[in-house]
PDB file of C-alpha atoms and ligand atoms in Angstrom:
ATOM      1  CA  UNK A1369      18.668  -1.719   8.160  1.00 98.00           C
ATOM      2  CA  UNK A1370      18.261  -4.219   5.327  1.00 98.00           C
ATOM      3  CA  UNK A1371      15.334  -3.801   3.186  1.00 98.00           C
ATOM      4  CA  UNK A1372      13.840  -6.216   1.014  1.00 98.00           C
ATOM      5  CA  UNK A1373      11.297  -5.571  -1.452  1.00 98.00           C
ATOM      6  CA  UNK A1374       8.944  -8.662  -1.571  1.00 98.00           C
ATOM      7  CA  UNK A1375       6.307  -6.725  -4.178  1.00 98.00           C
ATOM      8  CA  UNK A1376       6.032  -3.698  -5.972  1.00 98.00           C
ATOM      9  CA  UNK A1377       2.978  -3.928  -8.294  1.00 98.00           C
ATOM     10  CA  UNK A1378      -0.344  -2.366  -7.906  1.00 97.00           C
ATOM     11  CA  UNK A1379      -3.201  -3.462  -7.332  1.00 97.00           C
ATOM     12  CA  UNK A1380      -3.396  -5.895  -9.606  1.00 93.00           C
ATOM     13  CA  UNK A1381      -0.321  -7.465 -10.336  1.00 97.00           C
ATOM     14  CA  UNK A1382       2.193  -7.001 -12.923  1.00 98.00           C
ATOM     15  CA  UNK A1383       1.493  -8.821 -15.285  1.00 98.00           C
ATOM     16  CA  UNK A1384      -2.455  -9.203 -14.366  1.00 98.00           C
ATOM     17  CA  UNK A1385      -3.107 -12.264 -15.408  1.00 97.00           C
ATOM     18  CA  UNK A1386      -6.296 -11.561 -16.907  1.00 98.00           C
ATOM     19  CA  UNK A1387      -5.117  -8.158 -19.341  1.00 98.00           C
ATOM     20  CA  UNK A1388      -3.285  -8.434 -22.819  1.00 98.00           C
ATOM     21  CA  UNK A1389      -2.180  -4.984 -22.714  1.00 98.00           C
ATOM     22  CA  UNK A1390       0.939  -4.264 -24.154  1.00 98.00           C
ATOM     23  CA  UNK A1391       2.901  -3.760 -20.556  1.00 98.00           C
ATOM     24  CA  UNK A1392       1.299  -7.415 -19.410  1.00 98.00           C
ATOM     25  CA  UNK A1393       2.402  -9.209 -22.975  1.00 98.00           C
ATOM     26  CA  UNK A1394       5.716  -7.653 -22.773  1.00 98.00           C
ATOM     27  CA  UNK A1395       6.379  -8.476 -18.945  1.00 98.00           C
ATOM     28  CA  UNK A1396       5.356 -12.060 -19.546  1.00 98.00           C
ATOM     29  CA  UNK A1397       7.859 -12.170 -22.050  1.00 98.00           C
ATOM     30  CA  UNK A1398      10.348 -10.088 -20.132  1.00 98.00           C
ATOM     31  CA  UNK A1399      10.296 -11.716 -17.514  1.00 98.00           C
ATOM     32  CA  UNK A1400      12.689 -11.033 -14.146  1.00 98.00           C
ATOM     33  CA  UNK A1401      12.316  -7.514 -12.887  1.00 98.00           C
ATOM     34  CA  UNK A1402       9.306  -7.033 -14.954  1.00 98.00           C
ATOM     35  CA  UNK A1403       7.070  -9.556 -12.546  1.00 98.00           C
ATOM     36  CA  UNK A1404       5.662  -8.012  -9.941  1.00 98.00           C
ATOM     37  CA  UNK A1405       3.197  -9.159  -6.950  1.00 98.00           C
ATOM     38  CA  UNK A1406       1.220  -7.206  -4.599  1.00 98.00           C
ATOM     39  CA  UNK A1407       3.405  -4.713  -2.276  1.00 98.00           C
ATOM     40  CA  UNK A1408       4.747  -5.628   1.103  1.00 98.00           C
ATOM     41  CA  UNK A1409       7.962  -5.343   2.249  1.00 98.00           C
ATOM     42  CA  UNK A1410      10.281  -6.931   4.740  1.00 98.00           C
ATOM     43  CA  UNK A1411      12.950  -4.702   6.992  1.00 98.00           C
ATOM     44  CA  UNK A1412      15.667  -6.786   8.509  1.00 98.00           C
ATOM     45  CA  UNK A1413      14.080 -10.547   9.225  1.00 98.00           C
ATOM     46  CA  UNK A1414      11.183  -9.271  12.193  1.00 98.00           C
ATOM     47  CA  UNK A1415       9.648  -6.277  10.487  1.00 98.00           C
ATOM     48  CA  UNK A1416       6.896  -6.664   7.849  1.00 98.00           C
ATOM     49  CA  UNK A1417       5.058  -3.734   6.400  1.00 98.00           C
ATOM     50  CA  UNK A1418       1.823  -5.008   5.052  1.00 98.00           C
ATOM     51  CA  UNK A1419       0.274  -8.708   5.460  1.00 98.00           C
ATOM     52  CA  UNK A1420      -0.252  -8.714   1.665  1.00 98.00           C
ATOM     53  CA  UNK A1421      -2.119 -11.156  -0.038  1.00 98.00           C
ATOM     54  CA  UNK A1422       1.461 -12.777  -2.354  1.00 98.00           C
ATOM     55  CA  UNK A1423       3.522 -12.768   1.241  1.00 98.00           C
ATOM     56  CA  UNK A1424       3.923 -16.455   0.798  1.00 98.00           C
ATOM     57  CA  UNK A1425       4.713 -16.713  -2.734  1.00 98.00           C
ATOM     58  CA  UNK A1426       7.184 -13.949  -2.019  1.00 98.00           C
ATOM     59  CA  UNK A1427       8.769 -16.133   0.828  1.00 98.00           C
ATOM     60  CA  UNK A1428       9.269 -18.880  -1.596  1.00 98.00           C
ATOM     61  CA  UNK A1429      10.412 -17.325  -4.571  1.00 98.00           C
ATOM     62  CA  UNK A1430      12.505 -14.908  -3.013  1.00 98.00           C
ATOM     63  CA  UNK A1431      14.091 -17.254  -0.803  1.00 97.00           C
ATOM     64  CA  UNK A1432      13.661 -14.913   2.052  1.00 97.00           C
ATOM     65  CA  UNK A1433      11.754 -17.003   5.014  1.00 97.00           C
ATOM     66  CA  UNK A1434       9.273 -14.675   7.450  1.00 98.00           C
ATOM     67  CA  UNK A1435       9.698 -16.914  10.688  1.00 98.00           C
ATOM     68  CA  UNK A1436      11.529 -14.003  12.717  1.00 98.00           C
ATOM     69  CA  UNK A1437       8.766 -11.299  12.034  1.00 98.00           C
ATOM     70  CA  UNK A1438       7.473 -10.147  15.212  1.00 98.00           C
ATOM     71  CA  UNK A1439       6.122  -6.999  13.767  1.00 98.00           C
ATOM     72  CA  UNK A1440       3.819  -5.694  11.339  1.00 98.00           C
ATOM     73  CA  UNK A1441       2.906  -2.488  10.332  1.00 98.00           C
ATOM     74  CA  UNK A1442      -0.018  -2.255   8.328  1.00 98.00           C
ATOM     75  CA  UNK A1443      -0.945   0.981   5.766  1.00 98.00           C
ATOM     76  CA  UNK A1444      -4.632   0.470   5.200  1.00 98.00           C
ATOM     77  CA  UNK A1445      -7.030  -2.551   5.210  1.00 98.00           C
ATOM     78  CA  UNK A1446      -7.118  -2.664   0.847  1.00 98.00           C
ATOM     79  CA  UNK A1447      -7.039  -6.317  -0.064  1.00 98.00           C
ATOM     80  CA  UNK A1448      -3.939  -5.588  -2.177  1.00 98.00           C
ATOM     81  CA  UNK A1449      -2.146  -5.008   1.374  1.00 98.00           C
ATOM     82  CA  UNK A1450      -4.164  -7.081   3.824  1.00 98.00           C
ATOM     83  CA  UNK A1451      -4.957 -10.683   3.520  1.00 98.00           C
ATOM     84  CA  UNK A1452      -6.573 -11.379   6.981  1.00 98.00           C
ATOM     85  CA  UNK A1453      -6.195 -15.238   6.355  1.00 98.00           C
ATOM     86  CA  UNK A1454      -2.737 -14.776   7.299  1.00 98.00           C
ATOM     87  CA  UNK A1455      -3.736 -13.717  10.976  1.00 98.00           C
ATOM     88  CA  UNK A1456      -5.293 -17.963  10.958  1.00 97.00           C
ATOM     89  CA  UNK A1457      -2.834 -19.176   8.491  1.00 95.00           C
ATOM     90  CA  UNK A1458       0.437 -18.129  10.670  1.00 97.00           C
ATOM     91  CA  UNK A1459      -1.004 -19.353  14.131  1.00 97.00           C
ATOM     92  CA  UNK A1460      -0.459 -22.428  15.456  1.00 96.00           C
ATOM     93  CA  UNK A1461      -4.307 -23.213  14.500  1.00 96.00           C
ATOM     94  CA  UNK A1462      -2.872 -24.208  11.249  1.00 97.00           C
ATOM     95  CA  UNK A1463       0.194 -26.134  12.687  1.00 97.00           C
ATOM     96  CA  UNK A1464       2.866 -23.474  12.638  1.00 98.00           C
ATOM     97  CA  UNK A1465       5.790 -23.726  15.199  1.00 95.00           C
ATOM     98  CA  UNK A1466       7.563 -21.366  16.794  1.00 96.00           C
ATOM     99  CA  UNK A1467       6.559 -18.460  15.495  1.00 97.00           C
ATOM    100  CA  UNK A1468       7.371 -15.177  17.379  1.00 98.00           C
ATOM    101  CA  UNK A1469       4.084 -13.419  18.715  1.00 98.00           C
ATOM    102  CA  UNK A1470       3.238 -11.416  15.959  1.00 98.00           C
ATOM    103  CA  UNK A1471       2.354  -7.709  17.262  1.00 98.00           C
ATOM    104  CA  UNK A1472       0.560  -5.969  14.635  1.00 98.00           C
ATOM    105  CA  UNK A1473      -0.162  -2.013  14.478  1.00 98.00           C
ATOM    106  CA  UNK A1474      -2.547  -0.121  12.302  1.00 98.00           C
ATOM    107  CA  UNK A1475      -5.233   2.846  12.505  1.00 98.00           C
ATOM    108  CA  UNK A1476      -8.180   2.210  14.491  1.00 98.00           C
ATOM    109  CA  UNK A1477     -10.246   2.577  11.256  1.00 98.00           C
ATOM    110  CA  UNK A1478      -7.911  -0.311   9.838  1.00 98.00           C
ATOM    111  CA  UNK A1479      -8.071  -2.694  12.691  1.00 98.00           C
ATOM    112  CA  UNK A1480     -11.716  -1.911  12.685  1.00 98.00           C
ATOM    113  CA  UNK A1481     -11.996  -2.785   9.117  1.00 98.00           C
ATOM    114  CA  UNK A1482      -9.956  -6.198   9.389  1.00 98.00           C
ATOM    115  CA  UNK A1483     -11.887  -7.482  12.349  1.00 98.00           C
ATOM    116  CA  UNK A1484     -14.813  -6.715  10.079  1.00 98.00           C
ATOM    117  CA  UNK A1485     -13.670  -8.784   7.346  1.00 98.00           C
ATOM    118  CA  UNK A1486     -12.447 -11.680   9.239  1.00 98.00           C
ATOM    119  CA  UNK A1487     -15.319 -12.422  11.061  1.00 98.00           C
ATOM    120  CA  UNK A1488     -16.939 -11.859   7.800  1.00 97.00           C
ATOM    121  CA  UNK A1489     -14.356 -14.210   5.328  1.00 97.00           C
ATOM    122  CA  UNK A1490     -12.704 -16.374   8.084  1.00 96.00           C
ATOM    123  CA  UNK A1491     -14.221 -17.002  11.546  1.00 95.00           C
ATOM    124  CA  UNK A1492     -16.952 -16.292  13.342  1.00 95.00           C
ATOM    125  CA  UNK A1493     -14.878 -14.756  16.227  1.00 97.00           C
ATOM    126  CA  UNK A1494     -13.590 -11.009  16.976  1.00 98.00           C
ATOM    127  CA  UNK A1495     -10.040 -10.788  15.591  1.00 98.00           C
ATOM    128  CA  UNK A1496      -9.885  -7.658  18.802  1.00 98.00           C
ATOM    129  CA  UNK A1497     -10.799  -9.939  21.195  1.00 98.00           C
ATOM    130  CA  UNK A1498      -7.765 -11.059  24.290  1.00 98.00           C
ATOM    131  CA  UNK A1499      -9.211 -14.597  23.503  1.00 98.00           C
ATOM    132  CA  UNK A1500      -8.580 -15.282  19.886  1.00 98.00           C
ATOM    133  CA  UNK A1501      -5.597 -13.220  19.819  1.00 98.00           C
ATOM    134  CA  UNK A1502      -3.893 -15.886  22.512  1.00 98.00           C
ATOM    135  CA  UNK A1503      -5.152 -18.672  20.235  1.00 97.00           C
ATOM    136  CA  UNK A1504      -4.185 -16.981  16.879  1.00 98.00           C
ATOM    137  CA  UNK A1505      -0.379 -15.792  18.836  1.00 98.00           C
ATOM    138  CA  UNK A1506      -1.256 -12.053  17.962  1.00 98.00           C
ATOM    139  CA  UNK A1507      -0.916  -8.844  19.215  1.00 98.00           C
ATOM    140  CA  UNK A1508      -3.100  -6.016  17.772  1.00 98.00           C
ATOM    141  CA  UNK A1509      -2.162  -1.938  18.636  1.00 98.00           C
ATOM    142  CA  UNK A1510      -3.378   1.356  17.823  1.00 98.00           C
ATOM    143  CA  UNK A1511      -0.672   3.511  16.541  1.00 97.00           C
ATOM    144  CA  UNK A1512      -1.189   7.071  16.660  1.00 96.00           C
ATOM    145  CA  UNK A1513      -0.195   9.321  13.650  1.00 98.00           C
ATOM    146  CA  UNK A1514       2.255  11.796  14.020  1.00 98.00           C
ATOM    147  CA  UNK A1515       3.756  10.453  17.203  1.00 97.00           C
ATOM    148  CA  UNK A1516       7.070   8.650  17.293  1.00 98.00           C
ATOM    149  CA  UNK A1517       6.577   5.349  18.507  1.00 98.00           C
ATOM    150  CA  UNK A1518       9.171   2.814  19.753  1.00 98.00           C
ATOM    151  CA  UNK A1519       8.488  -0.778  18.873  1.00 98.00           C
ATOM    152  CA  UNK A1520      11.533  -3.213  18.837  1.00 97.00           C
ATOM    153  CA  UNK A1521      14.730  -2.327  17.802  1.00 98.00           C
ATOM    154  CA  UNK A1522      12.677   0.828  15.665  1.00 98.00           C
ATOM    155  CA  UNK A1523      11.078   3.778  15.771  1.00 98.00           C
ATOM    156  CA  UNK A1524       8.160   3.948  13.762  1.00 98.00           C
ATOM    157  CA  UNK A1525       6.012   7.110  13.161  1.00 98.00           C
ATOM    158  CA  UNK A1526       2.585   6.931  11.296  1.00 98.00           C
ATOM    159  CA  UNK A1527       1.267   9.152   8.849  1.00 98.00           C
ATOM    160  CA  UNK A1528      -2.022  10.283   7.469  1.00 98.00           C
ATOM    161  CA  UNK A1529      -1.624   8.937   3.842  1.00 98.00           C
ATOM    162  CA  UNK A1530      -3.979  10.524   1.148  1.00 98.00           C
ATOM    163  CA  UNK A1531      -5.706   7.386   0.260  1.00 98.00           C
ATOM    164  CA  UNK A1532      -9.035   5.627   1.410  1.00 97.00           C
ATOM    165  CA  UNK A1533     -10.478   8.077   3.173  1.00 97.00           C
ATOM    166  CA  UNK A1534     -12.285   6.813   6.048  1.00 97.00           C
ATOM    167  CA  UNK A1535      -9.725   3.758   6.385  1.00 98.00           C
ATOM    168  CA  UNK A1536      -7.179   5.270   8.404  1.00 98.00           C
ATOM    169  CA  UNK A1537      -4.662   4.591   5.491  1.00 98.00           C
ATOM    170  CA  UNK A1538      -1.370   5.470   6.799  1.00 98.00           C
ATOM    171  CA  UNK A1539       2.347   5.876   5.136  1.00 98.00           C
ATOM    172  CA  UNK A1540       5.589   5.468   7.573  1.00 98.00           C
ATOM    173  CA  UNK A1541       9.083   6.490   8.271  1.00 98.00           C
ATOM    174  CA  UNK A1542      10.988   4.183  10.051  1.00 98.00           C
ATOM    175  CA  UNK A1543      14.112   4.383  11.975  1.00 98.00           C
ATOM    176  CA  UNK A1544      16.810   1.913  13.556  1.00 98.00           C
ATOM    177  CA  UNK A1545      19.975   2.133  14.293  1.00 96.00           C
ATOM    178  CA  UNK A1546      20.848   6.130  13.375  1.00 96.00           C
ATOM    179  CA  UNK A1547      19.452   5.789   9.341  1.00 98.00           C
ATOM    180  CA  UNK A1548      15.538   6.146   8.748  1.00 98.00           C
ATOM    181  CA  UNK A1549      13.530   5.467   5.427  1.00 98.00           C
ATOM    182  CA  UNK A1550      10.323   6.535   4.357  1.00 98.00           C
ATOM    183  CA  UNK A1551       7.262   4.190   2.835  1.00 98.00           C
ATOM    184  CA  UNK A1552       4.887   5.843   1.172  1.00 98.00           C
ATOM    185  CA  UNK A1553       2.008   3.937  -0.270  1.00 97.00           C
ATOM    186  CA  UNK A1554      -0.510   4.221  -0.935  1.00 97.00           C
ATOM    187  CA  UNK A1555      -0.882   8.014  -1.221  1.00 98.00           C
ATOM    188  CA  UNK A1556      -1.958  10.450  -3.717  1.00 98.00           C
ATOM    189  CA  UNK A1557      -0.111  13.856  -3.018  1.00 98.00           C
ATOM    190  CA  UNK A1558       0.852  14.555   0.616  1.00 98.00           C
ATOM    191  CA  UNK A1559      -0.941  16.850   3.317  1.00 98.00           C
ATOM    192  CA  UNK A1560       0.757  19.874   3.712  1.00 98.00           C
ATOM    193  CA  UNK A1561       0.520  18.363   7.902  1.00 98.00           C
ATOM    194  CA  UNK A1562       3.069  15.763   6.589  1.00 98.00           C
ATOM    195  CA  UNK A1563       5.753  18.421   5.372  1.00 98.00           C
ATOM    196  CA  UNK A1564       5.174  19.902   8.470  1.00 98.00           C
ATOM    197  CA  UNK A1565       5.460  16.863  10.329  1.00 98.00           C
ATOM    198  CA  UNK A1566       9.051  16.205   9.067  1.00 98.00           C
ATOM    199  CA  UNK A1567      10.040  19.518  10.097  1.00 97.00           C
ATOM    200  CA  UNK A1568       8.346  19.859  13.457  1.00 98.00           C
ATOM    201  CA  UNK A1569      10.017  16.136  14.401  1.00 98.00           C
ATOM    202  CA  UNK A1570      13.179  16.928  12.605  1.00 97.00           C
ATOM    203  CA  UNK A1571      13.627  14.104  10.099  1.00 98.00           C
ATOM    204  CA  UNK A1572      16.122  13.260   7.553  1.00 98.00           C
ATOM    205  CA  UNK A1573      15.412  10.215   5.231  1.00 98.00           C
ATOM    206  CA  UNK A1574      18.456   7.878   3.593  1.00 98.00           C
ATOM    207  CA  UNK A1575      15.674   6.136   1.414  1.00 98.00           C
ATOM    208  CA  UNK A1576      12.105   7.727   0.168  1.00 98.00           C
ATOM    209  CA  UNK A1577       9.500   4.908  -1.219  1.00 98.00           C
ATOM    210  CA  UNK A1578       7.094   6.954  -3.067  1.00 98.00           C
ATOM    211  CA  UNK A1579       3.737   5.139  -5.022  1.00 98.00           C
ATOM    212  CA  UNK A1580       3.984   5.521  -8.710  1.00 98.00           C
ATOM    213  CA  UNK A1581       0.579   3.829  -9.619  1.00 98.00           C
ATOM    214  CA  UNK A1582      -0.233   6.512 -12.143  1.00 98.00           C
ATOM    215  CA  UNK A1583       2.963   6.060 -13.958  1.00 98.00           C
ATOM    216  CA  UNK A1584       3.712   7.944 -17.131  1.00 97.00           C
ATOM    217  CA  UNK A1585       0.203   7.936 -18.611  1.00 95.00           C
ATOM    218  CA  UNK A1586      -2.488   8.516 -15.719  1.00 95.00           C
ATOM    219  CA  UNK A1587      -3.743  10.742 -13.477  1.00 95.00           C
ATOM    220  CA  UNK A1588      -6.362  10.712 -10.119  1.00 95.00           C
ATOM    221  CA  UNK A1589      -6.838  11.465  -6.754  1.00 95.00           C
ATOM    222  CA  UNK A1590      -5.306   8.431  -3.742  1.00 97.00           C
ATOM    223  CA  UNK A1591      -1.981   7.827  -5.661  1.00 98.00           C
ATOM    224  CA  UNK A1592       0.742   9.153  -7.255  1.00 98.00           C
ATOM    225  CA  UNK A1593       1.729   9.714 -11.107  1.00 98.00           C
ATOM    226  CA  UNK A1594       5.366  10.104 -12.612  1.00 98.00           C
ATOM    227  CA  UNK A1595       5.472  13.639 -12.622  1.00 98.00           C
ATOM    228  CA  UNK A1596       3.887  14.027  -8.705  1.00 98.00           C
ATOM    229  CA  UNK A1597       6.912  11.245  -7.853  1.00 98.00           C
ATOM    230  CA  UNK A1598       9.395  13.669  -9.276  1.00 98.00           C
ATOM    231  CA  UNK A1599       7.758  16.904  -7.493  1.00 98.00           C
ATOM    232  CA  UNK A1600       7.810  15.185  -4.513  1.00 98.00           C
ATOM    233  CA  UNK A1601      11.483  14.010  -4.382  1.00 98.00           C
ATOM    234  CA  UNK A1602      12.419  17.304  -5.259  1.00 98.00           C
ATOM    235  CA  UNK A1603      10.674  18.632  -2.004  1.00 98.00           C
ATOM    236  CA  UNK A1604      12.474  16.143   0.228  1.00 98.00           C
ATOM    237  CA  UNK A1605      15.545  17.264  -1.477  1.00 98.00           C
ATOM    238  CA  UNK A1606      14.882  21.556  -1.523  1.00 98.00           C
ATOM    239  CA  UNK A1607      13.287  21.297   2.319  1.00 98.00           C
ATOM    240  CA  UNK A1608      16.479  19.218   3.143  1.00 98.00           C
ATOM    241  CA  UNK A1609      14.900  16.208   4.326  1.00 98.00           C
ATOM    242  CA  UNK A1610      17.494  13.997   2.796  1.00 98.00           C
ATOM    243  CA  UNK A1611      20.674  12.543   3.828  1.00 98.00           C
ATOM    244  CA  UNK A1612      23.864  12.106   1.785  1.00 98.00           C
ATOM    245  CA  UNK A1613      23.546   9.483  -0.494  1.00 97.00           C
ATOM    246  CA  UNK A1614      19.860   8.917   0.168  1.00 98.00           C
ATOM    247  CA  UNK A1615      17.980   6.764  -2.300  1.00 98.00           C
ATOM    248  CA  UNK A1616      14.694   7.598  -3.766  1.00 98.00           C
ATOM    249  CA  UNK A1617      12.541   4.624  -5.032  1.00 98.00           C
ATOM    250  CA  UNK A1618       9.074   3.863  -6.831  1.00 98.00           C
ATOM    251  CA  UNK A1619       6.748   1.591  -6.167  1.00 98.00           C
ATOM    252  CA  UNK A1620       3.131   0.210  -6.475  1.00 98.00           C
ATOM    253  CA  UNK A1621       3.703   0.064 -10.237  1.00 98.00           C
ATOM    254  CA  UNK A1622       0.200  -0.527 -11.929  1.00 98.00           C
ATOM    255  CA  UNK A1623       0.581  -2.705 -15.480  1.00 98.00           C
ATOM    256  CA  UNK A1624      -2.025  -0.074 -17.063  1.00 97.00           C
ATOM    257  CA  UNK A1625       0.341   2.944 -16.593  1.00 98.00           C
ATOM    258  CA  UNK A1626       3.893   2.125 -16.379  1.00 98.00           C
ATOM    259  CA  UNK A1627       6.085   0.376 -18.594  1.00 98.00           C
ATOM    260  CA  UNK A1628       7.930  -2.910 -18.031  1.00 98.00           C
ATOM    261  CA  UNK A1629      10.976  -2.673 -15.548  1.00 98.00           C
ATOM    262  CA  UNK A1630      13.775  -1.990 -17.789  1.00 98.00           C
ATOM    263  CA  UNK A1631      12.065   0.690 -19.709  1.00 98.00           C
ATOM    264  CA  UNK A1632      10.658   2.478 -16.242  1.00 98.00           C
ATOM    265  CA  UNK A1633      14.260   2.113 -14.914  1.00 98.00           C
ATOM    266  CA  UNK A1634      15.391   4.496 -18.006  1.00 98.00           C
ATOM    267  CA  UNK A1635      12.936   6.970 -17.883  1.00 98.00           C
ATOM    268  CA  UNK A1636      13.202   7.281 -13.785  1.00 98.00           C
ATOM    269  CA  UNK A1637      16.973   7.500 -14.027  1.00 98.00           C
ATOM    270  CA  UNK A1638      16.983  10.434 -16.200  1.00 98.00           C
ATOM    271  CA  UNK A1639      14.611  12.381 -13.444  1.00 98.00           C
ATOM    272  CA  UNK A1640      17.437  11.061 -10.586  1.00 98.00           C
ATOM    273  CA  UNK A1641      15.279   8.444  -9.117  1.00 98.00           C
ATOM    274  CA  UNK A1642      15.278   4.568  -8.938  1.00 98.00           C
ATOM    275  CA  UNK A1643      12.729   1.792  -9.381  1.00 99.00           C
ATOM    276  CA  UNK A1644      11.674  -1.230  -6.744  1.00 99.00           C
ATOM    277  CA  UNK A1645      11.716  -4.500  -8.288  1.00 99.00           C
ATOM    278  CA  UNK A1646      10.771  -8.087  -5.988  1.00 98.00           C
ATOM    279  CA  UNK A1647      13.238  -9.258  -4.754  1.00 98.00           C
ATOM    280  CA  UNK A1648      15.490  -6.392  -4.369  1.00 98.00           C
ATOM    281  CA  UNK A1649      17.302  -6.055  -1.037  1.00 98.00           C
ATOM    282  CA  UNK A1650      19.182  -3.093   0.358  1.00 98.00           C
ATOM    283  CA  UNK A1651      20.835  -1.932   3.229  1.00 98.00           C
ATOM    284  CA  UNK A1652      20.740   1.620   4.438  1.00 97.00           C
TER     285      UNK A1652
HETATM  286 ZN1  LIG B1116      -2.486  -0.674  -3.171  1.00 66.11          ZN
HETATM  287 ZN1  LIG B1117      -2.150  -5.064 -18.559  1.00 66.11          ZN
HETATM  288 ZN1  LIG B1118      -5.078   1.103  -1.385  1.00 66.11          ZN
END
């Protein structure tokens, strides 16, 4: 699988445009790796995960076009990683050709949640209902967690992620072609239900994606600091969950928590792991 990183910030951005904090001043000086938009990433050319609001700026800058995606899988309904406007701005409504039929899967709570805010933001019409979805070329499915679930060319199983409770918020592992990676944000500390998960369905992992919205310097509930990152990895490693050679990345880096790129890069590498940047593609 090829895996491209089209955002890694939180919330927020990185820089936010709005904070003169010493992370913002230094990224906007920085530059490069240290410029982040709001997560989403792209696996192969037909597989989004998240219809984030900075998709399209992503597109452009990265030079990495999203006319193939024919799938989405979506972790929660926050407006960092759902910008319902696509579902309009994508369909031929708007004028655009020959896009594949996008078939998008989330949590009931989530679809629930963006039908609410389109008909609230966008159109007076039910995003769930067989008519618009023929006008707007969409799909919409359940997908059950804990359940392997073949959709294309993958094998995607859904998680409970520690996060918006009440939103169905979800993390994945995802599987193609005998190698599987794991996205996991936005979560704060996993269920003991996941660990058991991995065991009960027998996975092994050549990439881990962990949130690291806390950074170095916070702490809460619904995401993940430094230190939790580092706890975690070491459980995929100790309960064998990981392949040779398996990667372990951050991302969801908030500006208020975790230094600019090349700085975060140091301190991660001397606890074994790496850091997501925009932009950055990789094949596992
Ligand atoms: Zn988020
Ligand atoms: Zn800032
Ligand atoms: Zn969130």
């Amino acid at each position: 699988m090829k895996i491209t990183f089209l955002g890694t910030s939180g919330a927020n951005a990185y820089p936010e445009a709005f904070c003169d904090c010493h992370n913002c001043e230094q990224a906007r000086s920085l530059g490069g790796s240290s410029l982040r938009k709001r997560s989403s990433i792209l696996v192969n050319d037909d597989l989004l995960i998240d219809l984030g609001p900075d998709i399209m700026p992503a597109a452009q800058i990265h030079g990495v076009p999203l006319t193939n995606v024919q799938y989405c899988i979506q972790t929660h309904p926050h407006a960092d990683h759902l910008d319902v406007s696509h579902f309009i701005s994508r369909s031929p409504i708007l004028g655009v050709k020959n896009a594949p039929r996008l078939q998008f899967f989330a949590s009931e709570e989530t679809l629930q949640r963006a039908a609410e805010t389109f008909l609230r933001d966008i159109w007076d019409q039910d995003l769930l209902s067989p008519e618009l979805q023929e006008s707007l070329n969409l799909s919409t499915h359940t997908l059950q967690a804990y359940s392997p679930t073949p959709i294309g060319s993958y094998t995607i199983t859904a998680f409970p992620a520690n996060h918006a409770p009440g939103l169905g918020a979800r993390v994945y592992a995802i599987e193609s072609n005998g190698s599987r990676f794991f996205y996991g944000t936005d979560t704060g500390v996993f269920f003991e239900e996941t660990w058991q998960s991995f065991r009960d369905l027998n996975m092994k992992f050549d990439m881990v994606v962990l949130d690291h919205s806390f950074g170095l310097t916070n702490s809460g509930t619904f995401h993940m600091n430094a230190k939790e990152v580092i706890e975690h990895f070491a459980r995929f490693k100790q309960e064998g969950l990981l392949n040779p050679g398996a990667r372990t990345f951050a991302t969801h880096i908030a500006h208020d928590a975790n230094p600019v790129h090349p700085e975060l890069v140091s301190f991660a590498s001397h606890y074994g792991y790496e850091i997501a940047y925009d932009g950055l593609t990789l094949e596992i």
